Short mmCIF file of C-alpha atoms in Angstrom, two decimals:
data_model
loop_
_atom_site.label_atom_id
_atom_site.label_comp_id
_atom_site.label_asym_id
_atom_site.label_seq_id
_atom_site.Cartn_x
_atom_site.Cartn_y
_atom_site.Cartn_z
CA MET D 1 85.47 40.96 -90.22
CA ARG D 2 84.11 38.05 -88.20
CA THR D 3 84.59 40.09 -85.03
CA GLN D 4 82.53 42.95 -86.48
CA MET D 5 79.78 40.54 -87.56
CA LEU D 6 79.69 39.04 -84.07
CA ARG D 7 79.40 42.50 -82.56
CA SER D 8 76.48 43.27 -84.86
CA ALA D 9 74.72 40.12 -83.67
CA GLN D 10 75.41 41.01 -80.05
CA ASN D 11 74.01 44.51 -80.56
CA ALA D 12 70.81 43.09 -82.06
CA LEU D 13 70.46 40.80 -79.06
CA LYS D 14 71.03 43.63 -76.59
CA ARG D 15 68.29 45.71 -78.25
CA SER D 16 65.78 42.90 -77.76
CA SER D 17 64.17 41.65 -74.56
CA TYR D 18 66.25 38.47 -74.84
CA GLY D 19 69.47 40.25 -73.96
CA SER D 20 68.52 40.54 -70.28
CA LEU D 21 66.47 37.36 -70.03
CA SER D 22 67.21 34.83 -67.33
CA THR D 23 65.30 31.65 -66.63
CA ARG D 24 63.96 33.06 -63.36
CA ALA D 25 63.19 36.64 -64.44
CA PHE D 26 59.64 36.42 -65.69
CA SER D 27 57.86 39.13 -63.72
CA SER D 28 54.88 40.48 -65.67
CA SER D 29 53.92 43.23 -63.22
CA SER D 30 55.09 46.07 -65.50
CA ASN D 31 54.17 44.55 -68.87
CA PRO D 32 50.66 44.67 -70.35
CA GLU D 33 48.91 41.57 -71.68
CA ARG D 34 50.04 40.85 -75.25
CA LYS D 35 49.01 38.00 -77.53
CA VAL D 36 51.36 36.85 -80.28
CA THR D 37 50.22 34.39 -82.96
CA ILE D 38 52.58 32.43 -85.21
CA LEU D 39 51.10 31.09 -88.46
CA GLY D 40 53.28 28.21 -89.62
CA ALA D 41 54.49 27.38 -86.13
CA ALA D 42 55.46 23.74 -86.77
CA GLY D 43 57.85 24.44 -89.65
CA GLY D 44 61.59 24.95 -89.84
CA ILE D 45 61.33 28.62 -88.92
CA GLY D 46 58.14 28.31 -86.89
CA GLN D 47 59.46 25.93 -84.24
CA PRO D 48 62.56 27.90 -83.17
CA LEU D 49 60.50 31.09 -83.48
CA SER D 50 57.90 29.57 -81.13
CA LEU D 51 60.68 28.79 -78.68
CA LEU D 52 62.05 32.33 -78.83
CA MET D 53 58.66 33.98 -78.43
CA LYS D 54 57.85 31.70 -75.49
CA THR D 55 60.93 33.06 -73.72
CA ASN D 56 60.00 36.69 -74.40
CA PRO D 57 58.74 38.28 -71.16
CA LEU D 58 56.55 40.72 -73.14
CA VAL D 59 54.33 37.87 -74.40
CA SER D 60 51.44 36.79 -72.17
CA LYS D 61 49.64 34.54 -74.70
CA LEU D 62 51.31 32.57 -77.48
CA SER D 63 49.03 31.10 -80.14
CA LEU D 64 50.58 28.56 -82.52
CA PHE D 65 48.92 27.54 -85.78
CA ASP D 66 49.93 25.09 -88.52
CA LEU D 67 48.31 22.29 -90.49
CA ALA D 68 49.97 19.50 -88.51
CA ALA D 69 52.02 18.84 -85.36
CA THR D 70 51.19 22.18 -83.75
CA PRO D 71 49.76 20.73 -80.50
CA GLY D 72 53.07 18.92 -80.08
CA VAL D 73 55.08 22.10 -80.54
CA ALA D 74 52.78 23.87 -78.09
CA ALA D 75 53.12 21.07 -75.54
CA ASP D 76 56.90 21.15 -75.90
CA VAL D 77 57.41 24.88 -75.38
CA SER D 78 54.75 24.99 -72.65
CA HIS D 79 57.24 23.26 -70.35
CA ILE D 80 59.46 26.35 -70.48
CA PRO D 81 58.67 28.20 -67.22
CA THR D 82 57.89 31.64 -68.62
CA ARG D 83 54.96 34.03 -68.49
CA ALA D 84 53.33 33.13 -71.82
CA LEU D 85 50.39 30.72 -71.89
CA VAL D 86 50.60 28.55 -75.03
CA LYS D 87 47.95 26.89 -77.17
CA GLY D 88 48.34 25.02 -80.45
CA TYR D 89 45.89 24.77 -83.36
CA GLU D 90 46.11 22.57 -86.46
CA ARG D 91 42.86 23.00 -88.43
CA TYR D 92 41.66 25.91 -90.56
CA GLU D 93 38.43 25.75 -88.59
CA GLN D 94 40.46 26.89 -85.57
CA LEU D 95 42.00 29.96 -87.22
CA ASP D 96 39.38 32.22 -85.65
CA GLU D 97 40.30 31.16 -82.13
CA ALA D 98 44.02 31.21 -82.94
CA LEU D 99 43.88 34.79 -84.24
CA GLU D 100 41.23 36.57 -82.18
CA GLY D 101 42.72 39.14 -79.82
CA SER D 102 46.20 39.01 -81.38
CA ASP D 103 48.44 42.05 -80.99
CA VAL D 104 51.17 40.71 -83.28
CA VAL D 105 50.85 38.02 -85.97
CA ILE D 106 54.04 36.50 -87.41
CA ILE D 107 53.83 34.55 -90.68
CA PRO D 108 56.63 32.07 -91.44
CA ALA D 109 54.16 29.71 -93.19
CA GLY D 110 54.91 28.16 -96.57
CA VAL D 111 57.50 25.91 -98.15
CA PRO D 112 61.21 26.50 -97.49
CA ARG D 113 63.70 27.21 -100.20
CA LYS D 114 65.48 24.14 -101.59
CA PRO D 115 68.59 23.80 -103.77
CA GLY D 116 67.89 25.05 -107.28
CA MET D 117 64.69 26.86 -106.31
CA THR D 118 64.24 30.46 -107.40
CA ARG D 119 62.05 32.98 -105.64
CA ASP D 120 59.61 32.56 -108.53
CA ASP D 121 59.34 28.89 -107.59
CA LEU D 122 58.62 29.90 -104.00
CA PHE D 123 56.04 32.43 -105.15
CA ALA D 124 54.06 29.80 -107.04
CA ILE D 125 53.47 27.92 -103.79
CA ASN D 126 53.62 30.48 -101.01
CA ALA D 127 51.52 33.26 -102.57
CA GLY D 128 48.27 31.34 -102.10
CA ILE D 129 49.18 30.33 -98.56
CA VAL D 130 49.92 33.92 -97.54
CA LYS D 131 46.76 35.21 -99.22
CA GLY D 132 44.55 32.76 -97.33
CA LEU D 133 46.14 33.50 -93.98
CA CYS D 134 45.89 37.26 -94.49
CA GLU D 135 42.20 36.93 -95.33
CA ALA D 136 41.75 35.27 -91.93
CA ILE D 137 43.76 38.03 -90.21
CA ALA D 138 41.56 40.68 -91.84
CA LYS D 139 38.50 38.89 -90.48
CA TYR D 140 39.56 37.88 -86.98
CA CYS D 141 42.25 40.38 -85.85
CA PRO D 142 42.27 43.33 -88.27
CA ASN D 143 44.14 45.60 -85.86
CA ALA D 144 47.11 43.28 -85.28
CA LEU D 145 50.63 44.14 -86.40
CA VAL D 146 51.54 41.68 -89.17
CA ASN D 147 55.17 40.55 -89.49
CA MET D 148 55.84 38.73 -92.76
CA ILE D 149 58.62 36.13 -93.02
CA SER D 150 57.23 33.90 -95.80
CA ASN D 151 59.28 34.18 -98.98
CA PRO D 152 59.51 35.84 -101.41
CA VAL D 153 58.83 38.80 -99.10
CA ASN D 154 59.27 41.35 -101.88
CA SER D 155 55.97 39.93 -103.18
CA THR D 156 54.27 38.53 -100.07
CA VAL D 157 54.16 41.88 -98.23
CA PRO D 158 52.34 43.48 -101.22
CA ILE D 159 50.04 40.43 -101.28
CA ALA D 160 49.15 41.04 -97.64
CA ALA D 161 48.57 44.74 -98.32
CA GLU D 162 46.22 44.01 -101.22
CA VAL D 163 44.25 41.45 -99.21
CA PHE D 164 43.77 43.96 -96.39
CA LYS D 165 42.77 46.67 -98.88
CA LYS D 166 40.09 44.39 -100.31
CA ALA D 167 38.81 43.72 -96.80
CA GLY D 168 38.85 47.41 -95.90
CA THR D 169 41.27 46.86 -93.03
CA TYR D 170 44.58 48.00 -94.54
CA ASP D 171 46.82 50.20 -92.41
CA PRO D 172 50.35 50.55 -93.85
CA LYS D 173 51.70 51.12 -90.36
CA ARG D 174 50.67 47.61 -89.33
CA CYS D 175 51.95 45.48 -92.24
CA SER D 176 55.70 44.85 -92.52
CA CYS D 177 58.46 42.36 -93.07
CA SER D 178 60.87 41.06 -90.44
CA CYS D 179 64.06 41.99 -92.24
CA CYS D 180 66.26 43.22 -89.43
CA TRP D 181 68.79 40.45 -90.02
CA ARG D 182 69.14 39.88 -93.76
CA THR D 183 69.05 41.99 -96.88
CA ARG D 184 65.99 41.40 -99.08
CA TRP D 185 66.95 42.84 -102.47
CA GLU D 186 66.40 39.98 -104.86
CA ASP D 187 68.67 41.12 -107.67
CA ASN D 188 71.69 40.84 -105.36
CA SER D 189 72.49 44.55 -105.62
CA ALA D 190 72.69 45.27 -101.91
CA ILE D 191 75.83 46.88 -100.56
CA ALA D 192 77.05 46.02 -97.07
CA THR D 193 78.23 49.17 -95.27
CA PRO D 194 78.97 48.27 -91.66
CA GLN D 195 80.15 51.00 -89.34
CA ALA D 196 83.61 49.59 -88.98
CA ASN D 197 87.10 50.03 -90.36
CA LEU D 198 87.03 47.51 -93.21
CA SER D 199 89.15 47.36 -96.31
CA PRO D 200 87.48 47.61 -99.75
CA ILE D 201 88.06 43.88 -100.24
CA GLU D 202 86.42 43.05 -96.91
CA ILE D 203 83.42 45.22 -97.81
CA ILE D 204 83.05 43.37 -101.11
CA GLU D 205 83.29 40.01 -99.34
CA LEU D 206 80.75 41.01 -96.69
CA THR D 207 78.42 42.40 -99.35
CA GLN D 208 78.53 39.13 -101.27
CA ARG D 209 77.80 37.14 -98.12
CA THR D 210 74.84 39.41 -97.37
CA GLN D 211 73.50 39.06 -100.91
CA HIS D 212 73.87 35.29 -101.02
CA GLY D 213 73.24 34.47 -97.36
CA GLY D 214 70.21 32.28 -98.03
CA THR D 215 71.95 30.35 -100.79
CA GLU D 216 74.98 29.86 -98.58
CA VAL D 217 72.88 28.19 -95.89
CA VAL D 218 70.91 26.03 -98.35
CA THR D 219 74.18 24.82 -99.88
CA ALA D 220 75.81 24.21 -96.50
CA LYS D 221 72.82 22.12 -95.38
CA ALA D 222 73.18 20.01 -98.53
CA GLY D 223 69.52 20.13 -99.46
CA LYS D 224 68.31 19.22 -95.98
CA GLY D 225 67.15 22.66 -94.94
CA SER D 226 67.32 26.40 -95.48
CA ALA D 227 68.04 29.50 -93.39
CA THR D 228 65.58 28.67 -90.63
CA LEU D 229 67.39 29.39 -87.35
CA SER D 230 68.75 32.79 -88.38
CA MET D 231 65.36 33.74 -89.80
CA ALA D 232 63.61 32.67 -86.60
CA PHE D 233 65.99 34.91 -84.67
CA ALA D 234 65.32 37.81 -87.07
CA GLY D 235 61.58 37.33 -86.69
CA ALA D 236 61.83 37.18 -82.91
CA VAL D 237 63.94 40.34 -82.68
CA PHE D 238 61.55 42.27 -84.91
CA ALA D 239 58.45 40.99 -83.08
CA ASP D 240 60.08 42.01 -79.80
CA ALA D 241 60.63 45.49 -81.23
CA CYS D 242 56.97 45.66 -82.28
CA LEU D 243 55.86 44.67 -78.78
CA LYS D 244 58.09 47.30 -77.23
CA GLY D 245 56.62 49.91 -79.55
CA LEU D 246 53.08 48.86 -78.67
CA ASN D 247 54.00 49.15 -74.99
CA GLY D 248 55.17 52.73 -75.44
CA VAL D 249 58.93 52.20 -75.28
CA PRO D 250 60.48 55.23 -77.03
CA ASP D 251 62.92 55.19 -79.95
CA VAL D 252 62.45 51.57 -81.03
CA ILE D 253 64.24 51.38 -84.38
CA GLU D 254 64.64 48.35 -86.65
CA CYS D 255 64.83 47.70 -90.38
CA SER D 256 61.71 46.59 -92.23
CA TYR D 257 60.25 46.23 -95.72
CA VAL D 258 57.12 48.38 -95.72
CA GLN D 259 54.96 50.66 -97.84
CA SER D 260 57.29 53.58 -98.38
CA GLU D 261 57.89 56.82 -100.25
CA ILE D 262 61.67 56.98 -99.93
CA THR D 263 62.04 55.65 -103.49
CA LYS D 264 59.69 55.67 -106.48
CA LEU D 265 58.54 52.16 -105.53
CA ALA D 266 55.48 51.44 -103.39
CA PHE D 267 57.47 49.25 -100.96
CA PHE D 268 61.06 49.42 -99.77
CA ALA D 269 63.26 48.31 -96.89
CA SER D 270 64.80 50.87 -94.55
CA LYS D 271 65.08 51.78 -90.91
CA VAL D 272 61.74 52.44 -89.24
CA ARG D 273 60.65 53.75 -85.88
CA LEU D 274 58.10 51.52 -84.16
CA GLY D 275 55.49 52.77 -81.73
CA LYS D 276 51.98 52.27 -80.39
CA ASN D 277 50.52 52.35 -83.90
CA GLY D 278 53.13 50.14 -85.53
CA VAL D 279 55.51 51.78 -88.03
CA GLU D 280 55.30 55.42 -87.00
CA GLU D 281 58.24 56.79 -88.97
CA ILE D 282 60.03 55.63 -92.09
CA MET D 283 63.60 56.85 -92.18
CA GLY D 284 65.58 57.78 -95.26
CA LEU D 285 68.49 55.92 -96.78
CA GLY D 286 71.06 58.41 -95.56
CA SER D 287 74.20 59.28 -97.49
CA LEU D 288 75.03 56.76 -100.23
CA SER D 289 78.37 56.10 -101.89
CA ASP D 290 78.64 56.05 -105.67
CA ALA D 291 78.64 52.23 -105.58
CA GLU D 292 75.49 52.21 -103.45
CA LYS D 293 73.75 54.67 -105.76
CA GLU D 294 74.54 52.44 -108.72
CA SER D 295 73.35 49.39 -106.82
CA LEU D 296 70.10 51.13 -105.92
CA LYS D 297 69.55 52.03 -109.56
CA LYS D 298 70.05 48.40 -110.61
CA LEU D 299 67.71 46.88 -108.05
CA LEU D 300 64.67 49.10 -108.63
CA PRO D 301 63.33 47.43 -111.82
CA GLU D 302 63.50 43.92 -110.38
CA LEU D 303 61.98 44.95 -107.07
CA GLN D 304 59.21 46.75 -108.96
CA GLU D 305 58.48 43.54 -110.86
CA SER D 306 58.25 41.57 -107.61
CA ILE D 307 55.88 44.12 -106.08
CA GLU D 308 53.63 44.15 -109.14
CA LYS D 309 53.61 40.35 -109.19
CA GLY D 310 52.21 40.25 -105.64
CA ILE D 311 49.61 42.92 -106.33
CA GLU D 312 48.41 41.28 -109.53
CA PHE D 313 48.16 37.89 -107.83
CA VAL D 314 45.52 39.21 -105.45
CA LYS D 315 43.71 41.28 -108.07
CA ASN D 316 43.41 38.29 -110.40
CA ALA D 317 42.55 35.71 -107.74
#
């Protein structure tokens, strides 16, 4: 099972621009100018994400924003000899400059999950942060692709959508969640179905690890952190896919939580095809086993509650 998991990670890396990256291969002659902005760049996810995006040859400008320490993060990664020019911002008054001209905006801002915290606890803090940042995006870079990492994403993506609707800038193709690495169904009903020869017991074990991946990391770090490195990698892979799509690379497919019609819910996670306009095709769920059908049935009410919670937060603000 570990071998199969490693292969999955390797495949994700190969699909991204990082798979062929070397420290001397930074030619920009064939790549257009692309600005990526990270909101929450000095945090546990933001810093490794800033590092990864600095090494991406598709990025020509890297804008880093947070409320503190961002110039230091920018100074640090600026010493990496790659194409991207980096600038750090640490005041709300600088959000306009940080965001203007952005092609992709990644949002890992907010508090991390700590032992004993539920996603409701995270919502109470992070919802307002996400709302404020999305209001700035609507004002300063309304055409950017927005990649949400801030938890709980089942609610924060709907929050972003409602903010953009209020501003008159909403395009469902351009608002999504970076979920190409971890399952996001909050009621722990996800079923792991890797394309490999696994026994029923191994499938159950892998499913449980997928469902409780965040908790596993929080516990392993003994209260001193959460799943920051793996999430930074997930965000970087998805942002890379978005950049490739914008640049016209064909058949760029990743998984994302987006506005969707594949279930009765307004938002759902599935494979999507990315292109010059963002999410250009939402793919179906494919053939489901009886266990997966039952799991899907169980998760819908809780996911619906999370979606409604995000929508109502903006409507009542």
